[in-house]
């Protein structure tokens, strides 16, 4: 491709220290910090001087900056084009970008479509098709418009505690949409988590198990949930994730209530639950928080299951997981996962 | 021509268009257009897209365009390139 003679475009690998340093220091000069989950960057150079950069972390565009002296030369478009082509070659379908709401017009002019925004952050995707397909898929799950309840769960892995929550929701609502976090950042891969949830809820006729895709607690809607970032960034992303849920997902699927388990341990999840109470009622949604079920006076949790496996006591999980999960955990198929947990990384 | 995978061509720069051609979810043609001149030239761009698709004999496809004010000839060229890529054809049959 011919980009004109004035500038050179180079790809910069995060794994090459000198190249990473170039991006890092350019971002630092513009008040941004380099994020560790970046997996690809490009730099645009005038001579040997970097004048613009942009990076990708999976399907999320990060750190797009053009030097003050070179604004108005359409360099943002150049950066985004390169990132788009790189993503396309990696089999990535669409790109997401986070930016400040004041940049809305800048990115919509580049063909990006707004997914949702809060006062502090705006999320766009470079196509509006995926989100509308996702929403129409949700609508088809509830063709009669029943007042549905929803749970969003990671289930790493599915326990009797999760089962108890789902049973409660299934008993109190005509239809339950159980959304499984799709992002693969957990010990148990998405396909396994999904399978164990499906098997463990098969007898509940009004429960539909669906993948959360890119729009419910994903790396796109909620990066800091996975980084376990603290503080303000986390709150910003929480609000964005719940705004998408309240504004788009709930109306598409006829959801009226969101069920959530009380969180005694993880401060991140507890914070998220608290925000649900604050934000979802703004969209007319009721948040139902269910106390944890206990077994021998300890709350049942997936982290307890992982701890037992890690200390070589997989058999003891029998008390806190459904039989479908138990037979998976003790199967030859789960050998790799057991070994991974026993190797110390949870 | 049968669209079997995703094909992409063009850029996001001024006077150009980034065209993505992909297999459709349902049979038929769907066109998604984002353009800085959609109000003025949206219908014209869509007419050009339909004309090119017809010329190539493509009946089932999803076309997405991120347009920065491309001329008809540019839209045409980018769409043809993306379509050929999406059909896995590397030997071009130049227009008669």
Coordinates of C-alpha atoms in Angstrom, one line a residue:
Chain A
X1 CA 0.0 0.0 0.0
X2 CA 1.2 3.5 -0.8
X3 CA 0.8 5.9 2.1
X4 CA 2.6 8.8 0.6
X5 CA 6.3 9.6 1.0
X6 CA 6.4 11.6 4.2
X7 CA 6.1 9.0 6.9
X8 CA 7.1 5.4 7.6
X9 CA 5.0 2.9 9.4
X10 CA 6.7 0.2 11.5
X11 CA 5.2 -2.5 13.6
X12 CA 6.6 -2.5 17.1
X13 CA 6.6 -5.7 19.2
X14 CA 6.0 -5.6 22.9
X15 CA 8.4 -8.4 23.2
X16 CA 11.3 -6.4 21.8
X17 CA 12.5 -4.2 24.7
X18 CA 13.8 -1.4 22.4
X19 CA 10.6 -1.3 20.4
X20 CA 8.4 -1.4 23.5
X21 CA 10.4 1.4 25.0
X22 CA 9.7 3.6 22.0
X23 CA 6.0 3.2 22.5
X24 CA 6.2 3.5 26.2
X25 CA 8.1 6.7 26.2
X26 CA 6.0 8.3 23.5
X27 CA 2.9 7.5 25.5
X28 CA 4.5 8.8 28.7
X29 CA 5.3 12.1 27.0
X30 CA 1.6 12.4 26.2
X31 CA 0.4 11.5 29.8
X32 CA -0.6 7.9 29.1
X33 CA 0.9 4.8 30.5
X34 CA 1.8 1.6 28.6
X35 CA -0.5 -1.2 29.4
X36 CA 0.9 -4.6 30.0
X37 CA -1.7 -6.5 28.1
X38 CA -0.7 -4.9 24.8
X39 CA 0.1 -7.5 22.2
X40 CA 0.9 -5.4 19.1
X41 CA 1.8 -1.8 18.4
X42 CA 2.6 0.3 15.4
X43 CA 4.5 3.5 15.2
X44 CA 4.4 6.2 12.5
X45 CA 7.7 7.9 12.0
X46 CA 8.8 11.1 10.3
X47 CA 12.5 10.4 9.7
X48 CA 13.5 8.8 13.0
X49 CA 11.0 10.6 15.1
X50 CA 7.8 8.9 16.2
X51 CA 4.8 11.0 15.4
X52 CA 1.9 8.7 16.1
X53 CA 1.2 5.3 17.7
X54 CA -1.6 2.9 18.4
X55 CA -1.8 -0.6 20.0
X56 CA -4.0 -3.6 20.2
X57 CA -4.8 -5.9 23.1
X58 CA -6.8 -8.6 21.5
X59 CA -9.8 -6.8 20.0
X60 CA -9.4 -3.7 22.0
X61 CA -7.6 -0.7 20.5
X62 CA -5.4 1.1 23.0
X63 CA -3.1 4.1 23.3
X64 CA -3.8 5.9 20.0
X65 CA -1.9 9.1 20.2
X66 CA -0.8 11.6 17.5
X67 CA 1.9 14.2 18.3
X68 CA 0.6 17.8 18.6
X69 CA 2.7 18.9 15.7
X70 CA 1.2 16.4 13.4
X71 CA -2.5 16.7 14.1
X72 CA -4.7 17.3 11.1
X73 CA -2.7 14.9 8.9
X74 CA -5.2 12.1 9.3
X75 CA -2.7 10.0 11.2
X76 CA -5.3 8.6 13.5
X77 CA -6.9 7.1 10.4
X78 CA -3.6 5.6 9.3
X79 CA -3.0 4.1 12.7
X80 CA -6.5 2.6 12.9
X81 CA -6.2 1.2 9.4
X82 CA -3.0 -0.6 10.2
X83 CA -4.5 -2.0 13.5
X84 CA -7.6 -3.1 11.6
X85 CA -5.7 -5.0 9.0
X86 CA -3.5 -6.6 11.6
X87 CA -6.6 -7.7 13.6
X88 CA -8.2 -9.0 10.4
X89 CA -5.2 -11.1 9.7
X90 CA -5.3 -12.5 13.2
X91 CA -9.0 -13.5 12.6
X92 CA -10.4 -10.8 14.8
X93 CA -13.8 -9.7 13.6
X94 CA -14.2 -6.2 14.9
X95 CA -12.3 -3.7 17.1
X96 CA -13.4 -1.9 20.2
X97 CA -12.1 1.4 21.4
X98 CA -12.5 3.2 24.7
X99 CA -12.2 6.9 24.7
X100 CA -13.5 10.1 26.3
X101 CA -17.1 11.0 25.4
X102 CA -15.8 14.3 23.9
X103 CA -14.0 12.3 21.2
X104 CA -17.3 10.8 20.0
X105 CA -17.5 12.6 16.7
X106 CA -13.9 12.0 15.9
X107 CA -14.4 8.2 16.0
X108 CA -17.9 8.1 14.5
X109 CA -16.4 9.9 11.5
X110 CA -14.1 6.9 11.2
X111 CA -17.0 4.5 11.0
X112 CA -17.0 3.5 14.6
X113 CA -20.4 2.9 16.2
X114 CA -21.3 3.7 19.8
X115 CA -22.1 0.8 22.0
X116 CA -22.6 2.7 25.2
X117 CA -21.3 5.7 27.2
X118 CA -21.2 7.0 30.7
X119 CA -20.2 10.5 31.8
X120 CA -16.6 9.3 31.9
X121 CA -16.1 6.8 29.1
X122 CA -17.4 6.0 25.7
X123 CA -17.1 2.5 24.1
X124 CA -17.3 2.1 20.4
X125 CA -17.0 -0.8 18.0
X126 CA -16.1 -0.5 14.4
X127 CA -19.3 -2.1 13.2
X128 CA -22.8 -1.9 14.6
X129 CA -23.7 -5.2 13.2
X130 CA -22.3 -7.6 15.8
X131 CA -24.1 -5.8 18.7
X132 CA -27.4 -5.8 16.9
X133 CA -27.1 -9.4 16.0
X134 CA -26.3 -10.2 19.6
X135 CA -29.4 -8.3 20.8
X136 CA -31.7 -9.8 18.3
X137 CA -30.4 -13.3 19.3
X138 CA -31.3 -12.4 22.9
X139 CA -34.8 -11.3 21.8
X140 CA -35.4 -14.7 20.1
X141 CA -34.7 -16.4 23.5
X142 CA -37.8 -14.7 24.9
X143 CA -40.3 -14.5 22.0
X144 CA -43.3 -14.2 24.3
X145 CA -41.8 -11.3 26.2
X146 CA -42.0 -13.1 29.6
X147 CA -40.7 -11.1 32.6
X148 CA -37.3 -12.8 32.7
X149 CA -34.6 -12.9 35.3
X150 CA -30.9 -13.0 34.5
X151 CA -27.7 -14.2 36.2
X152 CA -24.3 -13.4 34.9
X153 CA -21.8 -16.0 36.0
X154 CA -18.3 -17.2 35.4
X155 CA -18.6 -20.5 37.3
X156 CA -15.0 -21.5 37.6
X157 CA -16.3 -24.2 38.0
X158 CA -20.0 -24.7 38.6
X159 CA -20.8 -25.5 42.3
X160 CA -23.8 -26.3 44.4
X161 CA -23.7 -22.6 45.4
X162 CA -24.3 -21.6 41.8
X163 CA -26.9 -24.2 41.4
X164 CA -28.7 -22.9 44.5
X165 CA -28.8 -19.4 43.0
X166 CA -30.1 -20.6 39.6
X167 CA -32.8 -22.7 41.4
X168 CA -34.0 -19.7 43.4
X169 CA -34.2 -17.6 40.2
X170 CA -35.9 -20.5 38.3
X171 CA -38.5 -20.9 41.1
X172 CA -39.4 -17.2 41.3
X173 CA -39.5 -16.3 37.5
X174 CA -41.1 -17.7 34.4
X175 CA -37.8 -17.5 32.4
X176 CA -34.2 -17.4 33.5
X177 CA -31.3 -16.3 31.2
X178 CA -28.1 -17.6 32.6
X179 CA -25.3 -15.7 30.9
X180 CA -21.8 -17.3 31.0
X181 CA -18.8 -15.0 31.0
X182 CA -17.1 -15.9 27.8
X183 CA -13.7 -14.4 28.3
X184 CA -11.1 -17.1 28.8
X185 CA -9.2 -15.7 31.7
X186 CA -10.0 -18.5 34.2
X187 CA -8.5 -21.8 35.1
X188 CA -11.5 -23.6 33.6
X189 CA -11.8 -22.7 30.0
X190 CA -15.1 -21.2 28.7
X191 CA -16.1 -24.4 26.9
X192 CA -15.8 -26.5 30.1
X193 CA -17.5 -23.9 32.3
X194 CA -20.4 -23.7 29.7
X195 CA -20.7 -27.5 29.6
X196 CA -20.7 -27.9 33.4
X197 CA -23.4 -25.3 33.7
X198 CA -25.5 -26.8 31.0
X199 CA -25.3 -30.3 32.6
X200 CA -25.8 -28.9 36.0
X201 CA -29.0 -27.1 35.1
X202 CA -30.5 -29.4 32.5
X203 CA -33.4 -30.4 34.7
X204 CA -34.5 -26.8 35.2
X205 CA -36.8 -26.3 32.2
X206 CA -37.1 -22.5 32.3
X207 CA -33.4 -21.9 32.3
X208 CA -31.5 -20.9 29.1
X209 CA -27.7 -20.9 29.2
X210 CA -26.1 -18.4 26.9
X211 CA -22.6 -17.2 26.2
X212 CA -21.9 -13.6 27.2
X213 CA -20.1 -12.7 24.0
X214 CA -18.3 -9.4 23.8
X215 CA -21.0 -7.4 25.6
X216 CA -21.3 -8.8 29.1
X217 CA -18.3 -8.7 31.4
X218 CA -15.9 -9.2 28.5
X219 CA -12.4 -7.9 27.9
X220 CA -14.1 -5.3 25.7
X221 CA -16.8 -4.0 28.0
X222 CA -14.9 -4.5 31.2
X223 CA -11.1 -4.8 30.9
X224 CA -10.3 -4.0 34.5
X225 CA -12.5 -6.8 35.8
X226 CA -9.9 -9.2 34.6
X227 CA -6.9 -7.1 35.6
X228 CA -8.4 -6.8 39.1
X229 CA -7.5 -3.2 38.8
X230 CA -8.4 -1.1 41.8
X231 CA -10.2 2.1 42.3
X232 CA -11.5 4.6 39.8
X233 CA -10.8 2.7 36.5
X234 CA -12.7 -0.2 37.9
X235 CA -15.7 1.9 38.9
X236 CA -15.7 3.5 35.4
X237 CA -15.8 0.1 33.7
X238 CA -18.4 -1.2 36.1
X239 CA -20.7 1.6 35.3
X240 CA -20.1 1.0 31.6
X241 CA -20.8 -2.7 31.8
X242 CA -23.9 -2.2 33.8
X243 CA -25.1 0.6 31.5
X244 CA -24.9 -1.7 28.5
X245 CA -26.8 -4.3 30.5
X246 CA -29.5 -1.9 31.6
X247 CA -29.8 0.1 28.5
X248 CA -29.6 -2.6 25.8
X249 CA -29.4 -6.1 27.0
X250 CA -32.2 -6.2 29.5
X251 CA -34.8 -4.6 27.2
X252 CA -33.8 -6.9 24.3
X253 CA -34.3 -10.0 26.3
X254 CA -37.2 -8.8 28.5
X255 CA -35.1 -9.0 31.6
X256 CA -36.7 -7.5 34.7
X257 CA -34.5 -8.8 37.5
X258 CA -30.9 -9.6 38.0
X259 CA -29.9 -12.2 40.5
X260 CA -26.6 -12.2 42.2
X261 CA -24.9 -14.2 45.0
X262 CA -23.7 -12.4 48.0
X263 CA -19.9 -12.1 48.0
X264 CA -18.2 -12.7 51.3
X265 CA -14.6 -13.0 50.0
X266 CA -13.6 -11.2 46.8
X267 CA -13.6 -7.4 47.2
X268 CA -13.8 -6.9 43.4
X269 CA -17.0 -8.9 43.1
X270 CA -18.4 -7.3 46.2
X271 CA -17.8 -3.9 44.7
X272 CA -19.4 -5.0 41.4
X273 CA -22.5 -6.2 43.3
X274 CA -22.8 -2.9 45.2
X275 CA -22.7 -1.0 41.9
X276 CA -25.5 -3.2 40.5
X277 CA -27.7 -2.0 43.4
X278 CA -26.8 1.6 42.5
X279 CA -27.1 1.5 38.7
X280 CA -29.6 -1.2 37.5
X281 CA -32.6 0.3 39.3
X282 CA -32.0 3.4 37.1
X283 CA -33.2 1.2 34.3
X284 CA -36.2 -0.2 36.2
X285 CA -34.4 -3.5 37.0
X286 CA -34.7 -5.2 40.3
X287 CA -31.5 -6.6 41.9
X288 CA -32.0 -9.7 44.0
X289 CA -29.1 -10.6 46.1
X290 CA -29.1 -14.1 47.5
X291 CA -27.2 -15.1 50.6
X292 CA -24.7 -17.9 50.1
X293 CA -25.5 -21.4 50.8
X294 CA -23.3 -23.0 53.4
X295 CA -21.9 -26.5 53.8
X296 CA -20.5 -27.4 57.2
X297 CA -20.5 -23.7 58.0
X298 CA -18.3 -22.6 55.1
X299 CA -19.9 -20.8 52.2
X300 CA -19.7 -22.9 49.1
X301 CA -17.5 -21.2 46.5
X302 CA -15.6 -22.0 43.3
X303 CA -12.4 -20.8 44.9
X304 CA -12.9 -23.4 47.6
X305 CA -13.2 -26.0 44.9
X306 CA -10.0 -24.8 43.3
X307 CA -8.2 -24.8 46.6
X308 CA -9.3 -28.4 47.3
X309 CA -8.0 -29.5 43.9
X310 CA -4.8 -27.6 44.4
X311 CA -4.1 -29.4 47.7
X312 CA -4.8 -32.8 46.1
X313 CA -8.2 -33.3 47.7
X314 CA -10.3 -33.4 44.6
X315 CA -12.6 -36.1 46.2
X316 CA -13.6 -33.7 48.9
X317 CA -15.3 -31.4 46.4
X318 CA -18.1 -34.0 46.3
X319 CA -19.9 -32.1 49.1
X320 CA -20.0 -28.8 47.3
X321 CA -20.4 -29.5 43.6
X322 CA -23.2 -31.2 41.6
X323 CA -22.5 -34.7 40.4
X324 CA -22.0 -33.6 36.9
X325 CA -19.2 -31.2 37.9
X326 CA -17.8 -33.9 40.3
X327 CA -17.5 -36.5 37.5
X328 CA -15.8 -34.0 35.3
X329 CA -13.3 -32.9 38.0
X330 CA -12.3 -36.5 38.7
X331 CA -12.2 -37.5 35.0
X332 CA -9.1 -38.1 32.9
X333 CA -10.2 -35.1 30.8
X334 CA -9.6 -32.7 33.7
X335 CA -6.1 -34.0 34.3
X336 CA -4.5 -30.8 32.8
X337 CA -6.6 -28.5 34.9
X338 CA -5.8 -30.5 38.1
X339 CA -2.2 -30.3 37.3
X340 CA -2.3 -26.6 36.5
X341 CA -4.0 -25.9 39.9
X342 CA -1.6 -28.1 41.8
X343 CA 1.2 -26.3 40.1
X344 CA 0.2 -23.3 42.1
X345 CA -1.5 -20.9 39.6
X346 CA -5.1 -20.3 40.4
Chain B
X1 CA -19.0 -15.6 -6.9
X2 CA -19.4 -17.2 -3.5
X3 CA -18.2 -15.4 -0.4
X4 CA -16.6 -18.0 1.8
X5 CA -14.7 -15.9 4.4
X6 CA -14.0 -12.4 5.4
X7 CA -12.2 -10.1 3.0
X8 CA -11.1 -6.5 3.6
X9 CA -9.7 -3.7 1.4
X10 CA -9.1 0.0 1.6
X11 CA -8.1 2.4 4.4
X12 CA -9.8 4.8 6.8
X13 CA -8.0 7.8 5.3
X14 CA -9.6 10.8 3.7
X15 CA -11.1 10.1 0.3
X16 CA -10.9 6.4 0.8
X17 CA -13.2 3.7 2.2
X18 CA -12.5 0.5 4.2
X19 CA -14.7 -2.3 2.9
X20 CA -15.3 -5.6 4.7
X21 CA -17.1 -8.3 2.8
X22 CA -18.2 -11.3 4.8
X23 CA -20.5 -14.3 4.5
X24 CA -24.0 -13.4 5.6
X25 CA -25.9 -14.7 8.6
X26 CA -29.0 -15.1 6.5
X27 CA -29.3 -15.4 2.7
X28 CA -29.4 -12.2 0.7
X29 CA -27.5 -8.9 0.6
X30 CA -27.1 -6.7 3.6
X31 CA -25.1 -3.4 3.5
X32 CA -23.9 -1.5 6.5
X33 CA -22.7 2.0 5.7
X34 CA -20.9 4.5 7.9
X35 CA -20.0 7.6 6.1
X36 CA -19.1 11.2 6.8
X37 CA -21.2 12.1 3.7
X38 CA -24.0 9.6 4.3
X39 CA -26.6 12.3 4.2
X40 CA -25.5 13.6 0.9
X41 CA -24.2 10.5 -0.9
X42 CA -25.5 7.5 1.1
X43 CA -28.0 6.3 -1.5
X44 CA -25.4 6.8 -4.3
X45 CA -22.8 4.7 -2.4
X46 CA -25.3 1.9 -1.8
X47 CA -26.3 1.9 -5.5
X48 CA -22.7 1.5 -6.5
X49 CA -22.3 -1.4 -4.0
X50 CA -25.4 -3.1 -5.4
X51 CA -24.2 -2.6 -9.0
X52 CA -20.7 -4.1 -8.2
X53 CA -22.3 -7.1 -6.4
X54 CA -24.6 -7.7 -9.3
X55 CA -21.7 -7.5 -11.7
X56 CA -19.7 -10.1 -9.7
X57 CA -22.8 -12.3 -9.4
X58 CA -22.8 -12.2 -5.6
X59 CA -26.2 -12.9 -4.1
X60 CA -25.5 -13.7 -0.4
X61 CA -23.2 -11.3 1.4
X62 CA -22.8 -8.8 4.1
X63 CA -20.9 -5.6 3.1
X64 CA -19.7 -3.1 5.6
X65 CA -18.2 0.2 4.5
X66 CA -16.4 2.8 6.7
X67 CA -16.3 5.6 4.2
X68 CA -14.3 8.8 4.4
X69 CA -15.6 10.4 1.2
X70 CA -14.5 8.0 -1.4
X71 CA -15.4 8.6 -5.1
X72 CA -17.5 6.0 -6.9
X73 CA -14.4 4.5 -8.6
X74 CA -12.7 4.1 -5.3
X75 CA -15.7 2.4 -3.7
X76 CA -15.9 0.1 -6.7
X77 CA -12.2 -0.8 -6.6
X78 CA -12.2 -1.4 -2.9
X79 CA -15.3 -3.5 -3.0
X80 CA -14.1 -5.6 -5.8
X81 CA -10.8 -6.3 -4.1
X82 CA -12.5 -7.2 -0.8
X83 CA -15.0 -9.4 -2.6
X84 CA -12.2 -11.3 -4.5
X85 CA -10.3 -11.8 -1.2
X86 CA -13.5 -13.0 0.5
X87 CA -14.1 -15.5 -2.2
X88 CA -10.5 -16.7 -2.0
X89 CA -9.8 -15.8 -5.6
X90 CA -6.3 -14.5 -6.3
X91 CA -6.4 -14.7 -10.1
X92 CA -8.2 -11.5 -11.1
X93 CA -10.7 -11.5 -13.9
X94 CA -10.4 -8.0 -15.1
X95 CA -13.7 -6.4 -15.9
X96 CA -14.7 -6.9 -19.6

